[in-house]
Structure formats: C-alpha cells, structure tokens
mmCIF file of C-alpha atoms in Angstrom:
data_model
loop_
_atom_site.group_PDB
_atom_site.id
_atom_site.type_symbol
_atom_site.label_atom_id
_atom_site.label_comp_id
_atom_site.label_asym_id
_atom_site.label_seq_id
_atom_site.Cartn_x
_atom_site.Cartn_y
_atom_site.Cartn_z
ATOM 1 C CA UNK S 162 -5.916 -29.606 -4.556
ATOM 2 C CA UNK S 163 -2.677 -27.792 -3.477
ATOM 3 C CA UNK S 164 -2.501 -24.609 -1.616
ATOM 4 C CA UNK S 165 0.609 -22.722 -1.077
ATOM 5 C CA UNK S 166 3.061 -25.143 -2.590
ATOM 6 C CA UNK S 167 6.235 -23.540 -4.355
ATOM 7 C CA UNK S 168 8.134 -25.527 -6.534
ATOM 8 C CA UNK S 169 12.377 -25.779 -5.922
ATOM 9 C CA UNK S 170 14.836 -28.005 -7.604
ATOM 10 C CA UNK S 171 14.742 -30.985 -5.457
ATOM 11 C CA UNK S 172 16.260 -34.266 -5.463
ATOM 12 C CA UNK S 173 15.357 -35.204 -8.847
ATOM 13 C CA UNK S 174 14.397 -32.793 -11.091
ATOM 14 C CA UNK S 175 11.941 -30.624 -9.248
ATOM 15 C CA UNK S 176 10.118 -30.660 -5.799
ATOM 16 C CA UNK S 177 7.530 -29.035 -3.628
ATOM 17 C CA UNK S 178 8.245 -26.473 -0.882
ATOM 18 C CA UNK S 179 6.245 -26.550 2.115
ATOM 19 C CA UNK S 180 6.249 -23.193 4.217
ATOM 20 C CA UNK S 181 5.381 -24.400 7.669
ATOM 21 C CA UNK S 182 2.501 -22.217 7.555
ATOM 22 C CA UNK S 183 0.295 -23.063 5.545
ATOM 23 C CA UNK S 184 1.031 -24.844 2.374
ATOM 24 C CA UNK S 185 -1.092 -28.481 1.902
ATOM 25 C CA UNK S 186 -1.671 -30.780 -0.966
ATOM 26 C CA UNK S 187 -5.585 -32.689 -0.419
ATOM 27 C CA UNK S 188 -5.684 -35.669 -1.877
ATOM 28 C CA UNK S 189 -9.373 -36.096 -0.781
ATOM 29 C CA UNK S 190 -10.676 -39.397 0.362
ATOM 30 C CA UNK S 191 -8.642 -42.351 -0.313
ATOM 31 C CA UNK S 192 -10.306 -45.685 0.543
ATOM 32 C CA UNK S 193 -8.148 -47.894 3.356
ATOM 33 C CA UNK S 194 -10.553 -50.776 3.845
ATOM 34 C CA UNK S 195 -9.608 -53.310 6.959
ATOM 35 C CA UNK S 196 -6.736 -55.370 5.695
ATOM 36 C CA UNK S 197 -5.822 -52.843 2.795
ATOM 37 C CA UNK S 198 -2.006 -52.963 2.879
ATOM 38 C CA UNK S 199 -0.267 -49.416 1.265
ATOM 39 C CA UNK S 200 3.082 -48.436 0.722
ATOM 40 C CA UNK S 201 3.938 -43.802 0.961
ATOM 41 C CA UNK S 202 7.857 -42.781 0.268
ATOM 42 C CA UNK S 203 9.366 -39.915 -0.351
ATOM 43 C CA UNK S 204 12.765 -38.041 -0.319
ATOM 44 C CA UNK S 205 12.139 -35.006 2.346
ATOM 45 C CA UNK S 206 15.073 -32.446 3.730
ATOM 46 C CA UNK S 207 13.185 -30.926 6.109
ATOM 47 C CA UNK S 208 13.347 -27.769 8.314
ATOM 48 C CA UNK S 209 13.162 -27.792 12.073
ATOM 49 C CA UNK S 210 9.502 -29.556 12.683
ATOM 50 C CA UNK S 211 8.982 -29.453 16.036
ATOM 51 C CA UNK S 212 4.584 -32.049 15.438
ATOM 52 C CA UNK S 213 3.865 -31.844 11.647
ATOM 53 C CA UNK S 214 2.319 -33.664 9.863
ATOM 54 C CA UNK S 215 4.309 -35.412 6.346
ATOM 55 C CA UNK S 216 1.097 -36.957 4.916
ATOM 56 C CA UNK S 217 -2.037 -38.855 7.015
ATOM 57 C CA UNK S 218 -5.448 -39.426 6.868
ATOM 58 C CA UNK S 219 -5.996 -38.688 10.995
ATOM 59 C CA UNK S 220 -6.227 -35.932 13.512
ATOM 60 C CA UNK S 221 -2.541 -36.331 14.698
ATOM 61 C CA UNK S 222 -3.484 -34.786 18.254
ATOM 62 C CA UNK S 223 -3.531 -38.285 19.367
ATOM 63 C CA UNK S 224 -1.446 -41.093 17.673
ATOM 64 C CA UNK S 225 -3.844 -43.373 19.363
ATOM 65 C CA UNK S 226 -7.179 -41.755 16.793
ATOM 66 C CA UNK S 227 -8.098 -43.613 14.033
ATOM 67 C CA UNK S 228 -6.154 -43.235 11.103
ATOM 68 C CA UNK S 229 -2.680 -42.953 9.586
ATOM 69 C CA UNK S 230 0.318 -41.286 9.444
ATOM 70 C CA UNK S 231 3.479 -40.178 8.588
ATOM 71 C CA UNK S 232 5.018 -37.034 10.463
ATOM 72 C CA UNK S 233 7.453 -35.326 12.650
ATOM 73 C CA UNK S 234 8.169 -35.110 15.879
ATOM 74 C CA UNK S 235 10.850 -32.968 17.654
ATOM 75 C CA UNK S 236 12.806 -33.474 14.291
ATOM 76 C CA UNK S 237 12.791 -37.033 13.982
ATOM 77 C CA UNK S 238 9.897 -38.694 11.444
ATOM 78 C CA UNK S 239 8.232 -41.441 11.790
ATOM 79 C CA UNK S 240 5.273 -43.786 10.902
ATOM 80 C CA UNK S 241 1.684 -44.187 13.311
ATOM 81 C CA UNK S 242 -1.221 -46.305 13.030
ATOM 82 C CA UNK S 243 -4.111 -46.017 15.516
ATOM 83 C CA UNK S 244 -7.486 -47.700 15.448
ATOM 84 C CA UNK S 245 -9.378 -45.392 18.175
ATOM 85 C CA UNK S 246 -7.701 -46.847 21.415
ATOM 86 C CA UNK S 247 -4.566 -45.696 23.415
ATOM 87 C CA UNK S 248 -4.060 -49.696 23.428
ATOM 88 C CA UNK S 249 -1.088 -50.539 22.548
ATOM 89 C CA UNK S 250 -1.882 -52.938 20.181
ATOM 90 C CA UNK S 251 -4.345 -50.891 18.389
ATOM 91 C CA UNK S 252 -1.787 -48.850 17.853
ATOM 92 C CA UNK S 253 1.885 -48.476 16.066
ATOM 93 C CA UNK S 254 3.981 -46.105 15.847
ATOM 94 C CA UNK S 255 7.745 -46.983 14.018
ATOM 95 C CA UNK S 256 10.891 -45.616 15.950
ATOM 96 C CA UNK S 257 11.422 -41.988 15.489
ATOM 97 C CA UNK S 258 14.573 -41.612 12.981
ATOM 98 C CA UNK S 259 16.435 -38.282 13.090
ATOM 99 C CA UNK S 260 16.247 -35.840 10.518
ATOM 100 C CA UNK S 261 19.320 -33.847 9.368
ATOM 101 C CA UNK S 262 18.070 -30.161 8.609
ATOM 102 C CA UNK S 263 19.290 -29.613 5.207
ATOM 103 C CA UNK S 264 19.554 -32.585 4.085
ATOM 104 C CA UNK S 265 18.073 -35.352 1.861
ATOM 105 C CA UNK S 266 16.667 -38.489 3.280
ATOM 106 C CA UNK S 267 14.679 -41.322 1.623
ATOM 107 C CA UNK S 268 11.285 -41.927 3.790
ATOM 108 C CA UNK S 269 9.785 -45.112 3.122
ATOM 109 C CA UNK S 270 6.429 -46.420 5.580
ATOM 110 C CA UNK S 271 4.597 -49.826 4.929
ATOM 111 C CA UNK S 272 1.477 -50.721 5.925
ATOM 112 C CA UNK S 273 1.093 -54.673 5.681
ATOM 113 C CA UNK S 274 -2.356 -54.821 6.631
ATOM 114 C CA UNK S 275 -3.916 -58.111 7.519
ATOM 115 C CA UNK S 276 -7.875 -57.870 7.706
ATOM 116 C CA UNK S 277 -7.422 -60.812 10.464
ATOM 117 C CA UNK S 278 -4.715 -61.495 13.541
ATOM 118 C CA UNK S 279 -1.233 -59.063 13.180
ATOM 119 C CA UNK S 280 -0.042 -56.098 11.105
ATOM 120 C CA UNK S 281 3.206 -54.632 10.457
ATOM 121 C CA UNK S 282 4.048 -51.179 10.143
ATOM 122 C CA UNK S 283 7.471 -50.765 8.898
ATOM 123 C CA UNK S 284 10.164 -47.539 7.877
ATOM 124 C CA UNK S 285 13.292 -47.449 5.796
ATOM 125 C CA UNK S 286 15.396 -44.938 5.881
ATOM 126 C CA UNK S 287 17.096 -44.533 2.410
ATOM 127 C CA UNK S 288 16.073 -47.920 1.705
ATOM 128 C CA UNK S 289 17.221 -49.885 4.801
ATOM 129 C CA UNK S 290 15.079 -51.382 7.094
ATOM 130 C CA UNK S 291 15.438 -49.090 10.428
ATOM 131 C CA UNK S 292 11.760 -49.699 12.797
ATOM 132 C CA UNK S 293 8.905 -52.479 12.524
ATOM 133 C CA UNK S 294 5.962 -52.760 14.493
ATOM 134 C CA UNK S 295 3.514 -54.976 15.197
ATOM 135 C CA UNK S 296 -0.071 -54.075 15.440
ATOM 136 C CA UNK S 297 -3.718 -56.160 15.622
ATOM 137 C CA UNK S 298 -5.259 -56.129 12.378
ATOM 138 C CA UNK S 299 -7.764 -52.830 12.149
ATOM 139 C CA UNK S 300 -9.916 -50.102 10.187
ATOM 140 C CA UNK S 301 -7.725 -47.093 9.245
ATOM 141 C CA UNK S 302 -10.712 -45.423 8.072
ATOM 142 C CA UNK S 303 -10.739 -41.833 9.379
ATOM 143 C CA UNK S 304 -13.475 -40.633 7.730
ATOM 144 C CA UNK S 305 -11.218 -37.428 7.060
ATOM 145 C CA UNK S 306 -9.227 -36.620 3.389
ATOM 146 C CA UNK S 307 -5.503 -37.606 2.960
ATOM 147 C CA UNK S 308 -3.394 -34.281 3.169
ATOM 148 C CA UNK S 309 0.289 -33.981 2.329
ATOM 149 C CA UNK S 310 1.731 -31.323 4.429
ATOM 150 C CA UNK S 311 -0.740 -30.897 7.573
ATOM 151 C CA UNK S 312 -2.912 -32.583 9.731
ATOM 152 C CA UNK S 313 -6.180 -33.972 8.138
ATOM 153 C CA UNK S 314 -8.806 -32.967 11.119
ATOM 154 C CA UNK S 315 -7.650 -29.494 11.012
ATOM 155 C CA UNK S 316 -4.976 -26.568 9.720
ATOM 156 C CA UNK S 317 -2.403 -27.063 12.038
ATOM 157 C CA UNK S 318 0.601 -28.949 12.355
ATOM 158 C CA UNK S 319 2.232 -27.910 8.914
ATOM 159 C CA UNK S 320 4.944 -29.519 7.534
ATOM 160 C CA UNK S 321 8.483 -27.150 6.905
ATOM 161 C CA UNK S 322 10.805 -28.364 4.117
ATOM 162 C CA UNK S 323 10.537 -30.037 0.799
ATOM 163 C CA UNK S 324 9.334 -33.496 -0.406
ATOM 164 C CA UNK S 325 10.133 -35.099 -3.820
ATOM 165 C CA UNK S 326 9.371 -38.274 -5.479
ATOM 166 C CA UNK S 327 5.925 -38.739 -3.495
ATOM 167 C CA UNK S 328 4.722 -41.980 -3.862
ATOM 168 C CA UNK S 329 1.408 -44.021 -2.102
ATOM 169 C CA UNK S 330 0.782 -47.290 -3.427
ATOM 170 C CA UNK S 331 -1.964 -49.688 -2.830
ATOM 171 C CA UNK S 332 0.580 -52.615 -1.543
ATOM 172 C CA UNK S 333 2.522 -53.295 0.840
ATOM 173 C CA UNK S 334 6.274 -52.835 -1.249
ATOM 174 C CA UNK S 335 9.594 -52.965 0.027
ATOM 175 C CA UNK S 336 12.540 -50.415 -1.091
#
C-alpha cells in the first residue's frame, strides 16, 4: 500500500521518492517471532533528515519501545532494536553513520536473532562492516504494520530522499 511515492531514476534502474511529508509504503504486518533473525538493505541518498523513520515496525519516539528499526537521526542512519525497556540490554541501537546529502550509500542492518542468551544487530555501510551490537535475545513484536518511509505508531517522522533496491529477508545475511 504506497501513498505518495514518485518514482526517479535511482541507482539502478528506477527508485522511489520520498517527500518528507507524507509519502509511506505499508507493508502491513510482518511476523518477527522471538529468535526470528532478518536481514533490510537498501541504497538511500537522502535529504537532510533531521528523526525519520527508513523502515520499522515501532513507534520510534522511544528507541527503547518494542520493535524495530532503521532510521535517521540528525543525518546520520542507523539500526535500533528495543524490547519495551530503556535497559540497555534490551536494547540496540548500531553507531550512527553519516549520510552525505546527495549522495548514494548502500544501507545494510542484520538482525541475528537468537530466541535464547545474545543477539547481534549489525550495519554495513556499502557492504563493510561499520557498527555491531549486542543485545539479550527478545520479542520484536510491535503489534504495529512495517512502514517504509515513516514511523509505524503514527504519521510523523517521514523519511526525505530516495531508496532503491529495498530488500527484507527472513535471515540473518551478510553483504
């Protein structure tokens, strides 16, 4: 279900435009059961994001609610997990890598998921490990749809730019 979502020449081939304002793609529901490990990426040149939202299943207004996430802050993106607890080992969020406006950069965010003991969430940037994080195993069940392009709890925190080559995969995969 997209709203609002032009379509540019991208990377490859073509890509979708996000206006900052109000443009979203729902994916609805997608099932993250404890120990679940996933695997988004995606090539984004992004505009200047001061809190948006790339893709997620969570109300980003805390990192620390239950959920995922992959968004921007004060122009740098990033990767959370949170499991309902400002704890900080209920929750994980990768170091903050930042974005050139303008330009192109590979996003990769994996979610190793063990449904007992540790976690890892990890980023690459254009294919190079750049943040990992450890994080106790955990339900990142939201209850809320997956939404490329804004928060999931509510219409805010839009996402400015474009994003191409979208992928989410049901494993943990490395670039």
């Amino acid at each position: 279900n997209a709203a609002d979502v032009e379509i540019a020449e991208g990377k490859y081939g073509n890509a979708g435009v996000f206006n900052g304002t109000s443009s979203n793609i729902n994916l609805g529901k997608i099932a993250v059961p404890q120990g679940q490990s996933f695997t988004v990426g995606y090539w984004i040149k992004a505009n200047e994001n001061a809190d948006s939202v790339v893709v997620g299943n969570k109300d980003w207004e805390s990192g620390a609610n239950t959920g995922w996430t992959t968004g921007i802050y004060k122009n740098a993106i990033k990767a959370n997990t949170g499991y309902g607890s400002s704890d900080t080992e209920k929750r994980a969020d990768t170091a903050t890598y930042a974005l050139s406006s303008g330009e192109w950069t590979y996003f990769t965010a994996v979610f190793d998921m063990n449904s007992k003991g540790t976690s890892t969430v990890t980023s690459y940037i254009n294919g190079e490990e750049y943040s990992r994080k450890r994080v106790v195993a955990g339900n990142l069940e939201s209850g809320l749809d997956t939404i490329i392009g804004m928060d999931s709890a509510a219409e805010k925190r839009f996402y400015s730019g474009m994003l191409d080559e979208f992928m989410l995969c049901s494993k943990a995969l490395t670039p």
